[in-house]
XYZ file of C-alpha atoms in Angstrom:
748
model
C 0.007 0.069 -0.066
C 2.902 2.432 0.853
C 4.505 1.669 -2.420
C 1.263 2.498 -4.311
C 0.852 5.734 -2.328
C 4.474 6.707 -3.099
C 4.000 5.972 -6.830
C 0.743 8.020 -6.940
C 2.576 10.849 -5.156
C 5.470 10.774 -7.612
C 3.061 10.928 -10.603
C 1.221 13.838 -9.047
C 4.324 15.686 -8.540
C 5.391 14.872 -12.162
C 2.286 16.306 -13.418
C 2.593 19.379 -11.287
C 6.139 19.955 -12.417
C 5.157 19.591 -15.979
C 2.468 22.121 -15.685
C 4.704 24.509 -13.977
C 7.449 24.263 -16.492
C 5.154 24.119 -19.495
C 5.218 27.752 -20.896
C 2.912 26.933 -23.806
C -0.007 24.585 -22.963
C -0.798 26.539 -19.729
C -2.109 29.339 -21.962
C -4.803 27.149 -23.613
C -8.402 27.546 -22.459
C -10.434 24.820 -23.862
C -13.608 26.630 -22.837
C -13.055 29.250 -25.579
C -15.699 28.558 -28.283
C -18.067 26.554 -26.160
C -20.678 29.626 -26.411
C -21.757 32.062 -29.103
C -22.180 29.079 -31.495
C -18.435 28.247 -31.478
C -19.395 24.557 -31.272
C -16.084 23.541 -29.665
C -16.050 21.452 -26.659
C -13.798 21.347 -23.567
C -13.094 17.573 -23.460
C -9.565 16.230 -23.810
C -8.348 15.036 -27.180
C -4.900 14.093 -28.472
C -3.314 15.920 -31.352
C -5.551 15.157 -34.414
C -7.233 12.426 -32.266
C -9.872 10.134 -33.466
C -11.351 10.078 -29.926
C -12.303 13.069 -27.588
C -14.098 12.715 -24.214
C -16.677 15.404 -24.286
C -19.147 16.201 -21.549
C -22.595 15.887 -23.206
C -25.022 18.401 -21.934
C -27.396 19.079 -24.745
C -29.984 16.440 -23.978
C -32.246 16.191 -21.064
C -35.362 17.789 -19.491
C -33.184 20.315 -17.456
C -31.884 21.969 -20.545
C -33.476 23.880 -23.170
C -35.344 21.776 -25.761
C -33.273 21.260 -28.878
C -35.853 22.603 -31.269
C -35.818 26.027 -29.611
C -32.211 26.832 -30.377
C -30.157 25.536 -33.359
C -26.901 25.612 -31.511
C -27.974 22.515 -29.587
C -27.797 20.425 -32.780
C -24.170 20.862 -33.704
C -22.217 20.215 -30.462
C -22.304 17.889 -27.457
C -21.669 20.693 -25.114
C -22.790 24.263 -24.534
C -21.155 26.258 -21.660
C -24.543 27.706 -20.584
C -26.027 24.154 -19.829
C -25.684 22.646 -16.538
C -27.360 19.264 -16.800
C -25.181 16.444 -18.062
C -26.210 13.021 -19.346
C -22.776 11.560 -20.098
C -19.452 11.827 -21.738
C -19.407 11.171 -25.508
C -16.286 9.597 -27.160
C -16.419 10.397 -30.869
C -17.093 14.027 -31.602
C -16.526 16.829 -34.144
C -15.144 20.331 -33.190
C -16.305 23.497 -34.357
C -18.898 22.551 -37.179
C -22.271 23.960 -37.985
C -23.847 20.631 -38.606
C -24.475 17.781 -36.236
C -22.964 14.309 -36.336
C -21.470 11.854 -33.876
C -21.614 12.805 -30.188
C -21.998 9.110 -29.457
C -20.774 6.168 -27.127
C -21.728 7.982 -23.865
C -20.374 6.787 -20.650
C -21.913 7.968 -17.315
C -21.046 7.097 -13.739
C -23.919 6.975 -11.221
C -24.476 5.768 -7.609
C -27.454 4.052 -5.949
C -30.129 2.024 -7.678
C -29.547 1.256 -11.295
C -31.440 3.668 -13.594
C -31.033 3.700 -17.364
C -33.299 6.590 -18.313
C -30.981 9.497 -19.162
C -33.490 12.249 -18.234
C -33.551 10.665 -14.769
C -30.068 9.675 -14.305
C -28.735 12.972 -15.522
C -27.038 15.257 -13.190
C -26.021 18.902 -12.730
C -22.277 19.293 -12.248
C -19.721 21.615 -10.525
C -16.021 22.133 -10.064
C -15.446 22.163 -13.799
C -11.890 22.163 -15.052
C -10.453 22.066 -18.499
C -6.906 22.150 -19.563
C -4.901 20.703 -22.536
C -5.545 16.936 -22.538
C -7.691 17.112 -19.302
C -11.148 17.627 -18.158
C -12.824 17.168 -14.815
C -15.998 17.956 -12.905
C -18.144 16.589 -10.018
C -21.654 15.196 -10.635
C -23.712 16.865 -7.995
C -26.429 14.175 -7.755
C -23.857 11.419 -7.008
C -20.775 13.182 -5.521
C -18.704 11.450 -8.118
C -15.522 13.096 -9.324
C -15.027 12.535 -13.091
C -11.572 12.967 -14.788
C -10.801 12.432 -18.415
C -7.815 12.465 -20.883
C -7.256 10.746 -24.183
C -4.680 9.136 -26.489
C -5.187 9.272 -30.251
C -7.728 6.371 -30.386
C -8.496 5.865 -26.833
C -10.663 7.880 -24.437
C -9.506 7.544 -20.694
C -11.739 8.321 -17.745
C -11.159 8.154 -13.968
C -14.370 8.026 -11.748
C -13.896 8.463 -7.861
C -17.057 6.990 -6.279
C -18.134 7.488 -2.659
C -18.973 4.407 -0.528
C -21.839 2.300 -1.577
C -23.553 1.209 -4.842
C -21.944 2.482 -8.015
C -22.700 2.091 -11.811
C -20.914 2.827 -15.031
C -23.421 3.150 -17.844
C -22.530 2.922 -21.662
C -25.510 4.628 -23.365
C -25.750 3.824 -27.234
C -29.075 5.460 -27.660
C -28.035 9.095 -27.300
C -26.189 11.183 -29.928
C -26.487 14.368 -31.861
C -28.388 13.135 -34.890
C -31.022 10.613 -36.091
C -29.205 7.380 -36.910
C -30.575 4.220 -35.654
C -29.046 0.916 -34.673
C -26.536 -0.336 -32.148
C -25.093 -3.404 -30.655
C -23.463 -4.021 -27.239
C -22.152 -6.996 -25.383
C -20.580 -7.567 -22.045
C -17.537 -9.653 -22.594
C -16.573 -10.039 -19.002
C -16.723 -8.189 -15.561
C -14.174 -5.869 -16.915
C -14.960 -5.357 -20.631
C -17.793 -4.210 -22.845
C -17.715 -4.157 -26.578
C -20.137 -2.770 -29.163
C -21.047 -0.966 -32.430
C -22.882 2.344 -32.847
C -24.338 3.504 -36.173
C -23.496 7.073 -37.161
C -23.231 9.235 -40.218
C -26.287 11.402 -40.619
C -24.277 14.607 -41.016
C -26.704 17.585 -41.075
C -29.530 14.893 -40.817
C -28.450 14.126 -44.335
C -28.210 10.821 -46.150
C -29.382 8.796 -43.171
C -29.375 5.748 -45.423
C -25.677 5.949 -45.763
C -24.922 5.468 -42.007
C -21.891 3.424 -41.094
C -20.598 1.785 -38.025
C -18.217 2.942 -35.267
C -16.799 0.250 -33.125
C -15.627 0.378 -29.587
C -14.140 -1.662 -26.604
C -14.437 -0.335 -23.006
C -12.219 -1.821 -20.407
C -12.567 -1.203 -16.616
C -9.747 -1.339 -13.948
C -12.008 -3.051 -11.393
C -14.219 -6.130 -12.021
C -18.017 -5.461 -11.599
C -20.106 -7.057 -9.142
C -23.004 -7.235 -11.473
C -23.378 -6.255 -15.129
C -25.912 -6.341 -17.888
C -27.481 -4.687 -20.941
C -30.714 -2.791 -21.545
C -33.145 -2.133 -24.390
C -35.827 0.143 -23.449
C -38.116 -0.535 -22.093
C -37.023 -4.106 -21.192
C -33.790 -4.799 -19.006
C -31.931 -7.992 -19.478
C -30.285 -9.988 -16.680
C -28.628 -13.404 -16.080
C -25.405 -15.056 -17.279
C -25.345 -16.820 -20.421
C -22.933 -18.112 -23.118
C -23.282 -16.958 -26.685
C -21.576 -17.840 -29.877
C -20.281 -14.873 -31.880
C -18.944 -14.852 -35.388
C -15.745 -12.779 -36.150
C -14.415 -12.956 -39.582
C -16.168 -16.203 -40.332
C -14.751 -17.924 -37.197
C -17.076 -18.785 -34.376
C -15.883 -18.644 -30.901
C -17.240 -18.389 -27.376
C -16.562 -15.523 -25.026
C -16.407 -17.094 -21.609
C -19.719 -17.276 -19.496
C -20.077 -13.616 -18.957
C -21.511 -12.707 -22.435
C -24.668 -10.695 -22.505
C -25.692 -8.972 -25.762
C -28.443 -6.806 -27.146
C -29.106 -5.259 -30.551
C -31.370 -2.327 -31.155
C -31.885 1.439 -31.086
C -32.065 2.702 -27.381
C -29.689 0.431 -25.908
C -26.825 0.199 -23.529
C -24.729 -1.782 -21.026
C -23.758 -1.378 -17.445
C -21.212 -2.349 -14.764
C -22.471 -2.304 -11.213
C -20.316 -2.232 -8.049
C -20.430 -1.943 -4.349
C -17.574 -0.167 -2.555
C -16.873 -0.403 1.161
C -14.885 2.940 0.837
C -14.333 5.661 -1.613
C -12.835 4.044 -4.660
C -11.495 5.008 -8.085
C -12.333 3.203 -11.225
C -10.357 3.887 -14.490
C -12.110 3.246 -17.832
C -10.474 3.070 -21.301
C -12.565 3.149 -24.404
C -10.826 2.282 -27.583
C -12.461 3.192 -30.822
C -12.172 2.167 -34.494
C -14.024 2.707 -37.760
C -12.889 -0.807 -38.966
C -13.655 -3.458 -36.405
C -14.129 -4.382 -32.691
C -10.844 -6.098 -33.033
C -9.007 -3.087 -34.307
C -10.777 -1.095 -31.379
C -9.321 -3.491 -28.784
C -5.868 -3.342 -30.514
C -5.988 0.399 -30.491
C -6.734 0.385 -26.738
C -4.021 -2.118 -26.058
C -1.327 -0.663 -28.189
C -1.828 3.045 -27.111
C -2.569 2.656 -23.514
C -1.177 -0.850 -22.545
C -0.876 -0.989 -18.571
C -0.545 2.774 -18.311
C -2.479 4.481 -15.626
C -4.616 7.582 -16.138
C -2.012 9.776 -14.676
C 0.705 8.324 -17.016
C -1.498 8.857 -20.047
C -2.348 12.410 -18.967
C 1.364 13.086 -18.843
C 1.768 11.616 -22.437
C -1.160 13.733 -23.570
C 0.244 17.054 -22.169
C 3.775 16.330 -23.525
C 2.487 15.635 -27.048
C 0.333 18.805 -27.008
C 3.329 20.794 -25.638
C 5.750 19.468 -28.481
C 3.198 20.571 -31.075
C 2.094 23.851 -29.790
C 5.622 25.022 -28.764
C 6.420 24.871 -32.610
C 5.452 28.520 -32.208
C 6.622 30.641 -29.316
C 5.523 34.039 -28.503
C 6.948 36.794 -26.207
C 5.249 39.953 -25.067
C 1.544 40.765 -25.554
C -0.852 40.291 -22.691
C -1.861 37.089 -20.946
C -5.171 37.486 -22.733
C -3.361 37.570 -26.063
C -1.412 34.419 -25.333
C -4.607 32.504 -24.237
C -6.376 33.535 -27.358
C -3.331 32.718 -29.683
C -2.498 29.255 -28.000
C -6.085 28.203 -27.829
C -6.575 29.070 -31.548
C -3.465 27.123 -32.430
C -4.838 24.179 -30.319
C -8.031 24.258 -32.166
C -6.264 24.057 -35.569
C -4.594 20.870 -34.395
C -7.914 18.919 -33.928
C -9.201 18.614 -37.536
C -8.361 17.103 -39.810
C -8.194 14.186 -37.387
C -7.091 10.665 -37.513
C -9.210 7.966 -39.319
C -6.690 5.076 -39.571
C -6.076 2.567 -36.678
C -2.928 1.862 -34.943
C -2.134 -0.871 -37.417
C -2.890 1.465 -40.389
C -6.313 -0.032 -41.284
C -9.074 2.396 -42.339
C -12.370 2.048 -44.154
C -12.491 2.594 -47.884
C -14.657 5.451 -49.251
C -18.308 4.329 -49.898
C -17.813 0.490 -49.604
C -15.870 0.597 -46.180
C -13.782 -2.320 -47.192
C -10.650 -2.377 -45.020
C -7.609 -0.649 -46.536
C -4.215 0.003 -44.996
C -1.829 2.907 -44.985
C 1.640 3.624 -43.971
C 1.181 7.195 -42.878
C -1.821 8.565 -41.195
C -5.034 8.551 -42.984
C -6.786 11.684 -42.101
C -10.600 12.661 -42.100
C -12.784 15.657 -41.453
C -11.970 17.596 -44.571
C -14.243 20.663 -44.266
C -12.420 22.073 -47.331
C -14.747 24.928 -48.149
C -13.725 26.466 -45.016
C -10.166 25.252 -44.568
C -8.740 25.944 -48.024
C -8.650 29.664 -47.162
C -6.037 29.550 -44.247
C -5.803 26.247 -42.114
C -3.961 24.301 -44.563
C -1.648 27.202 -45.287
C -0.780 27.297 -41.419
C -0.342 23.398 -41.532
C 2.113 23.859 -44.666
C 4.116 26.457 -42.809
C 4.344 25.132 -39.206
C 3.351 21.451 -39.571
C 4.469 20.276 -43.120
C 4.779 16.728 -42.052
C 1.143 16.734 -41.136
C 0.102 18.549 -44.252
C 1.775 15.920 -46.488
C -0.262 13.214 -44.948
C -3.327 15.413 -45.311
C -2.679 15.814 -49.114
C -2.008 12.018 -49.472
C -5.261 11.362 -47.567
C -7.033 13.676 -50.166
C -5.512 11.676 -52.949
C -6.348 8.394 -51.302
C -10.027 9.608 -51.263
C -9.577 10.174 -55.081
C -8.130 6.609 -55.650
C -11.156 5.100 -53.830
C -13.962 7.127 -55.118
C -12.805 8.506 -58.302
C -13.218 12.132 -57.011
C -11.441 14.580 -54.759
C -13.304 15.120 -51.571
C -15.543 18.272 -50.942
C -16.606 17.630 -47.325
C -15.183 14.316 -46.208
C -16.116 12.699 -42.959
C -15.131 9.281 -41.867
C -14.861 7.843 -45.386
C -18.016 9.257 -46.542
C -18.756 12.353 -48.808
C -21.280 14.623 -47.275
C -21.344 16.942 -50.276
C -21.905 19.902 -47.994
C -21.347 23.464 -49.197
C -20.236 24.309 -52.877
C -17.264 24.583 -54.970
C -14.350 22.102 -55.696
C -11.897 23.091 -53.036
C -9.424 20.239 -52.678
C -7.416 21.279 -55.643
C -6.758 24.654 -54.051
C -5.192 22.885 -50.949
C -3.164 20.607 -53.191
C -1.832 23.477 -55.441
C -1.085 25.633 -52.491
C 0.938 22.962 -50.696
C 2.966 22.013 -53.784
C 3.675 25.678 -54.782
C 5.242 26.133 -51.267
C 7.849 23.366 -51.824
C 5.908 20.605 -49.941
C 6.040 18.023 -52.753
C 6.170 14.524 -51.147
C 3.040 13.382 -52.913
C 2.149 12.214 -56.533
C 1.606 15.709 -58.096
C 0.925 14.242 -61.562
C -2.068 12.237 -60.140
C -3.183 15.255 -58.109
C -3.137 17.388 -61.260
C -5.127 14.817 -63.329
C -7.655 14.603 -60.514
C -8.011 18.518 -60.332
C -8.560 18.514 -64.202
C -11.172 15.846 -64.033
C -13.406 17.784 -61.681
C -12.929 21.000 -63.627
C -13.695 19.438 -67.032
C -16.012 16.454 -66.843
C -19.415 17.654 -68.045
C -21.556 14.651 -67.133
C -22.193 13.222 -63.543
C -19.788 15.704 -61.868
C -20.491 15.678 -58.224
C -18.002 18.402 -57.624
C -19.212 20.886 -60.015
C -22.895 20.881 -60.481
C -23.912 23.202 -63.192
C -20.463 22.875 -64.863
C -22.032 22.929 -68.421
C -23.299 26.627 -67.933
C -20.079 27.422 -66.315
C -18.018 26.344 -69.300
C -20.266 27.685 -72.054
C -21.389 30.906 -70.265
C -18.614 31.330 -67.796
C -21.088 31.526 -64.853
C -24.004 29.595 -63.261
C -27.509 31.233 -63.794
C -30.526 31.635 -61.669
C -31.886 28.646 -63.605
C -28.719 26.508 -63.142
C -29.289 26.406 -59.390
C -31.855 27.528 -57.044
C -29.277 29.133 -54.780
C -25.770 30.361 -54.863
C -25.202 30.896 -58.661
C -22.755 33.779 -58.236
C -20.846 32.286 -55.074
C -20.533 28.920 -56.752
C -19.085 30.559 -59.974
C -16.553 32.273 -57.761
C -15.718 28.985 -56.025
C -15.083 27.455 -59.389
C -12.987 30.373 -60.387
C -10.788 30.072 -57.233
C -10.057 26.471 -58.041
C -9.372 27.072 -61.744
C -6.801 29.839 -60.668
C -5.207 27.075 -58.445
C -5.110 24.706 -61.346
C -3.596 27.358 -63.520
C -0.812 28.053 -61.145
C -0.024 24.355 -60.801
C -0.116 23.948 -64.528
C 2.423 26.802 -64.816
C 4.687 25.098 -62.394
C 4.370 21.791 -64.240
C 4.991 23.602 -67.594
C 1.458 22.665 -68.894
C 1.297 25.996 -70.769
C -2.028 25.388 -72.637
C -3.725 24.599 -69.412
C -2.203 27.491 -67.775
C -3.786 29.906 -70.304
C -7.138 27.926 -70.355
C -7.551 27.913 -66.665
C -6.324 31.346 -66.130
C -8.978 32.532 -68.455
C -11.643 30.611 -66.665
C -10.487 31.929 -63.274
C -11.794 35.355 -64.014
C -15.162 34.479 -65.636
C -16.944 35.979 -62.585
C -16.357 39.326 -64.176
C -19.390 38.732 -66.354
C -21.380 38.953 -63.122
C -20.112 42.389 -62.121
C -22.697 45.128 -62.309
C -21.252 48.634 -62.302
C -24.783 49.887 -61.286
C -24.088 48.626 -57.922
C -20.355 48.113 -58.218
C -21.186 44.632 -56.825
C -21.713 41.178 -58.192
C -25.231 40.286 -59.257
C -26.963 36.959 -60.598
C -27.636 36.617 -64.183
C -30.674 34.755 -65.650
C -30.377 31.953 -68.251
C -30.854 34.523 -71.019
C -27.969 36.664 -69.636
C -30.299 39.269 -68.270
C -29.762 40.613 -64.811
C -31.851 39.007 -61.805
C -34.542 41.806 -61.241
C -35.635 42.966 -58.852
C -32.224 42.765 -57.049
C -31.376 43.416 -53.381
C -27.664 43.152 -52.743
C -28.259 42.731 -49.113
C -30.346 39.599 -49.492
C -28.582 36.535 -48.213
C -27.044 37.899 -45.027
C -27.462 35.835 -41.855
C -27.642 32.660 -43.992
C -30.951 33.651 -45.830
C -31.360 31.323 -48.792
C -31.153 33.378 -52.158
C -30.425 32.807 -55.784
C -27.116 34.507 -55.885
C -25.075 33.560 -52.811
C -24.472 30.740 -50.368
C -24.383 31.943 -46.775
C -23.795 35.538 -47.568
C -24.834 38.404 -49.914
C -23.321 40.548 -52.533
C -21.342 42.629 -50.132
C -19.899 39.656 -48.426
C -18.752 37.884 -51.752
C -17.759 40.510 -54.255
C -14.279 40.976 -52.980
C -13.796 37.188 -52.250
C -11.524 36.380 -55.130
C -8.325 37.860 -53.921
C -6.459 36.446 -56.842
C -8.034 39.010 -59.134
C -7.828 42.217 -57.007
C -6.281 44.047 -59.980
C -9.146 43.030 -62.360
C -11.801 43.906 -59.778
C -10.244 47.168 -59.069
C -10.314 48.244 -62.714
C -13.889 47.158 -63.104
C -14.830 49.305 -60.027
C -13.250 52.322 -61.582
C -9.745 52.553 -59.972
C -8.124 52.565 -56.657
C -10.215 55.199 -54.977
C -13.492 53.609 -55.746
C -12.181 50.128 -54.854
C -11.066 51.293 -51.391
C -14.182 53.316 -50.746
C -16.410 50.357 -51.632
C -14.324 47.814 -49.638
C -14.436 50.151 -46.680
C -18.209 50.466 -46.872
C -18.305 46.739 -46.051
C -16.959 47.605 -42.666
C -18.598 51.017 -42.108
C -22.076 49.713 -43.108
C -21.772 46.675 -40.974
C -21.928 44.152 -43.941
C -18.670 42.338 -42.756
C -19.442 38.887 -41.236
C -16.347 37.780 -39.260
C -18.400 34.470 -38.483
C -18.416 33.342 -42.122
C -15.691 32.499 -44.751
C -16.464 34.381 -47.887
C -15.334 37.806 -46.555
C -12.629 36.280 -44.162
C -9.756 37.905 -46.411
C -11.487 41.272 -46.828
C -9.228 43.103 -44.201
C -6.025 42.168 -45.951
C -7.063 43.538 -49.451
C -6.189 47.038 -48.504
C -2.612 45.904 -48.732
C -2.967 45.860 -52.528
C -3.400 49.583 -52.635
C -0.314 51.670 -51.854
C -0.970 54.087 -49.128
C -4.036 52.236 -47.777
C -2.306 49.484 -46.029
C -3.110 51.228 -42.715
C -6.629 50.150 -43.077
C -5.678 46.467 -43.040
C -3.638 47.136 -39.841
C -6.614 48.926 -38.242
C -9.292 46.367 -39.214
C -7.333 43.321 -38.177
C -6.672 44.840 -34.838
C -10.199 45.874 -34.352
C -11.495 42.485 -35.463
C -9.250 40.595 -33.013
C -10.232 42.950 -30.155
C -13.943 42.457 -31.006
C -14.464 38.866 -31.784
C -11.647 36.965 -30.091
C -11.621 36.647 -26.261
C -10.401 34.418 -23.470
C -13.877 33.418 -22.730
C -16.471 30.740 -23.761
C -17.956 33.236 -26.405
C -14.399 34.094 -27.627
C -14.812 33.058 -31.126
C -16.937 34.907 -33.748
C -19.075 31.809 -34.420
C -18.594 28.253 -35.609
C -14.835 27.509 -35.550
C -15.399 25.685 -38.742
C -12.902 22.951 -37.940
C -10.195 25.440 -37.155
C -10.640 28.014 -39.804
C -11.679 30.863 -37.475
C -8.812 30.034 -35.143
C -6.298 29.800 -38.057
C -7.366 33.482 -38.982
C -6.463 34.471 -35.457
C -3.212 32.654 -35.374
C -1.982 34.166 -38.707
C -3.338 37.646 -37.779
C -1.726 37.628 -34.331
C 1.591 36.653 -35.870
C 1.402 39.494 -38.325
C 1.064 37.618 -41.605
C -1.834 36.153 -43.522
C -2.062 33.818 -46.667
C -4.015 36.387 -48.770
C -4.264 34.571 -52.021
C -4.974 30.637 -51.735
C -2.732 28.766 -54.189
C -0.321 31.606 -54.439
C 2.717 31.578 -52.147
C 2.468 35.005 -50.605
C 1.419 36.494 -47.343
C 0.094 39.830 -46.553
C 1.740 41.536 -43.468
C -0.150 43.400 -40.707
C 0.551 44.465 -37.078
C 1.608 41.660 -34.937
C 0.167 41.066 -31.399
C 3.509 40.150 -29.893
C 6.984 41.556 -29.488
C 8.324 38.313 -30.849
C 7.052 35.319 -32.670
C 9.549 32.410 -33.141
C 8.527 29.556 -35.611
C 10.447 26.443 -35.365
C 10.582 25.394 -39.015
C 10.530 21.671 -39.738
C 14.058 20.332 -40.530
C 12.930 17.803 -43.138
C 11.126 20.421 -45.193
C 12.653 23.743 -44.486
C 15.930 23.095 -42.809
C 16.722 23.302 -39.068
C 16.202 26.970 -38.520
C 13.932 29.443 -36.670
C 12.098 32.204 -38.115
C 11.521 35.265 -35.965
C 8.927 37.980 -36.452
C 9.720 40.957 -34.157
C 7.818 44.137 -33.573
C 7.773 47.041 -31.247
C 3.982 46.554 -30.733
C 2.127 48.453 -27.982
C -1.210 50.062 -27.307
C 0.142 53.033 -29.013
C 2.042 51.572 -31.934
C -0.419 50.123 -34.258
C 0.672 51.120 -37.688
C 3.422 49.751 -39.791
C 6.439 52.167 -40.563
C 9.034 49.837 -42.056
C 9.343 46.043 -42.610
C 12.845 44.693 -42.629
C 13.844 41.109 -43.718
C 17.253 40.293 -42.348
C 18.037 44.028 -42.273
C 16.652 44.825 -45.838
C 13.516 46.890 -46.273
C 10.543 45.454 -48.131
C 9.021 47.671 -50.836
C 5.476 46.659 -49.936
C 3.474 44.873 -47.203
C 3.759 41.437 -48.825
C 6.313 38.746 -48.458
C 6.643 35.504 -50.656
C 6.702 32.106 -48.904
C 10.232 31.501 -50.118
C 11.479 34.640 -48.671
C 9.634 34.000 -45.437
C 11.037 30.556 -44.835
C 14.444 31.708 -45.832
C 14.560 34.596 -43.555
C 16.108 34.568 -40.015
C 14.493 37.624 -38.826
C 11.490 39.775 -39.932
C 11.374 43.181 -38.025
C 8.048 45.026 -38.391
C 8.747 48.531 -37.083
C 5.564 50.225 -35.929
C 4.533 53.717 -35.272
C 1.742 55.517 -33.469
C 0.029 57.301 -36.399
C -1.073 56.029 -39.829
């Protein structure tokens, strides 16, 4: 007993010392984004983990009914809620559509009750740090602690004396899939399957399984399964079939199949007792879930795994070190960086197995197969951040995108767990591929990628990535007849991808393609109406949509011209053609005035992607760069906070966070698929980026500034002592630089 106490004390001291010496992860506040529709959750997750252990507080009679507020649909946790019905183990972070939020575990005390509205509890003493979450369930006086490895959620429950239960509820989740299976394998193990996959309540018929194995540190006194309204009891032996081989699982087997089902472990403790639970997950099989659990957690205790989790996060987050700025700034910055390292997340198992697109046959990969490619969002900045700071991860992401192409015949649009949700518009994967390659990250089959990009750009029939492509090719744009919403914005998205294809074609010396796609990339110009100095939908006969209200479409109002936005929020989106737009508008002065109106008249939507680049476009007009610096500073001050409502809206799998990371460093990837950054006022005295040795050489990039409350405007930018002529820097010059000194002044 004394040895065990000594070991526990040493582990506690190790964790405490790690926290004290950790100058990076201590700044992360996982509660940022858990309010104001941010749809993040505070539960622990490993870097790009398959599993996260999230408190689930969006179901239960104590909380607001789901139908009264759309934010309940998209996340397992909302900070304002105080009634918890369990801890889900597979979740998505920062999305505007619901899915997953399943495999819920819940510790209770007293008589067994499997009705979540009755066994749910309020909670207190809530704590969330990197890789760790804890609270106390008020109803039961049970302390819950959680951490995670890549594919395993690890929980520690401290029960009071008396009867205790651990429930695995497979009936709860965020969407409307049906079907599950659960089996008690032994007094210390439960295995099962849960059907998931109704992203946005869409394509429920294409649901797919997620497999799990739950293992407990103490054997249960009693155990069983339930299927509402019946409860099953008794010990029985059952034959199960795995891969065609029948085998028996001891004399403890209890199994149930259905919709509202679950399993439980029941204990009686003579004194306060801690039980540790590990839940391994796989999208391939129960055997792989068990292997993931054993390989990743082995005989390690909760405290040992917590140390591992914090160490991994520290190694990743400390790739960027900042000095100066306020404590608030550091929390905002490192939490944003933390959020960018959640998705894309791991799909492949420890042994490399993963499910094939559509058919879900088991395939195997040597690198990590990633999933959750919300590309309409992330092509704008998140993948550029990965390319700069985490190129080893970005390579695996591009190769994962190409695996999707190999398996399905098409590049992904919005891929989730080896399914294509076809959410949003455009053909964004090629932008990510081109941007990565043009920045010198080339460890993938670029010829295959190029052919895949051209396929989606040119195939006229049965093209899932570019609906309306015939009109786009013949007219140069989609019309109000081509689609019942988003004709202008979809045209712009196709233009953006065609620009990316043109840039890659130029690099590959495909001259004819370069000319062809360059021409296609500016076809949106036919939708510019100088009456409004804005974009406007055209009808099938090329006439303007009439009557026309350029404001229609704001706040996600469906309209013929734009997806999730209006003319003001889309007109300036195509940053690759600022020069062309400027000329159409009538010159620099008109361009600047019209762009400034977006901000002055409250048309700018920080919570959505189409206008996310707008603040940086003033850099294209000499003498107006101060507006970029002013707007970026103001937007950071207004929308980003060290608080639950500290994101402007849905984090969109890290896109809003990536905007903050770049902006606070003082650089921004202003043109997707063009290796160039716009420069603005940094938030810190010094930003040090530890560049990856395999891709950029073993060096550090330092961005310095004399930032202060008074000094907000750029005076001079020096790269290794030489002044820049404008407020842009190429990717090549950036990674080859040792020091960038942004000298600031008080007045513009």
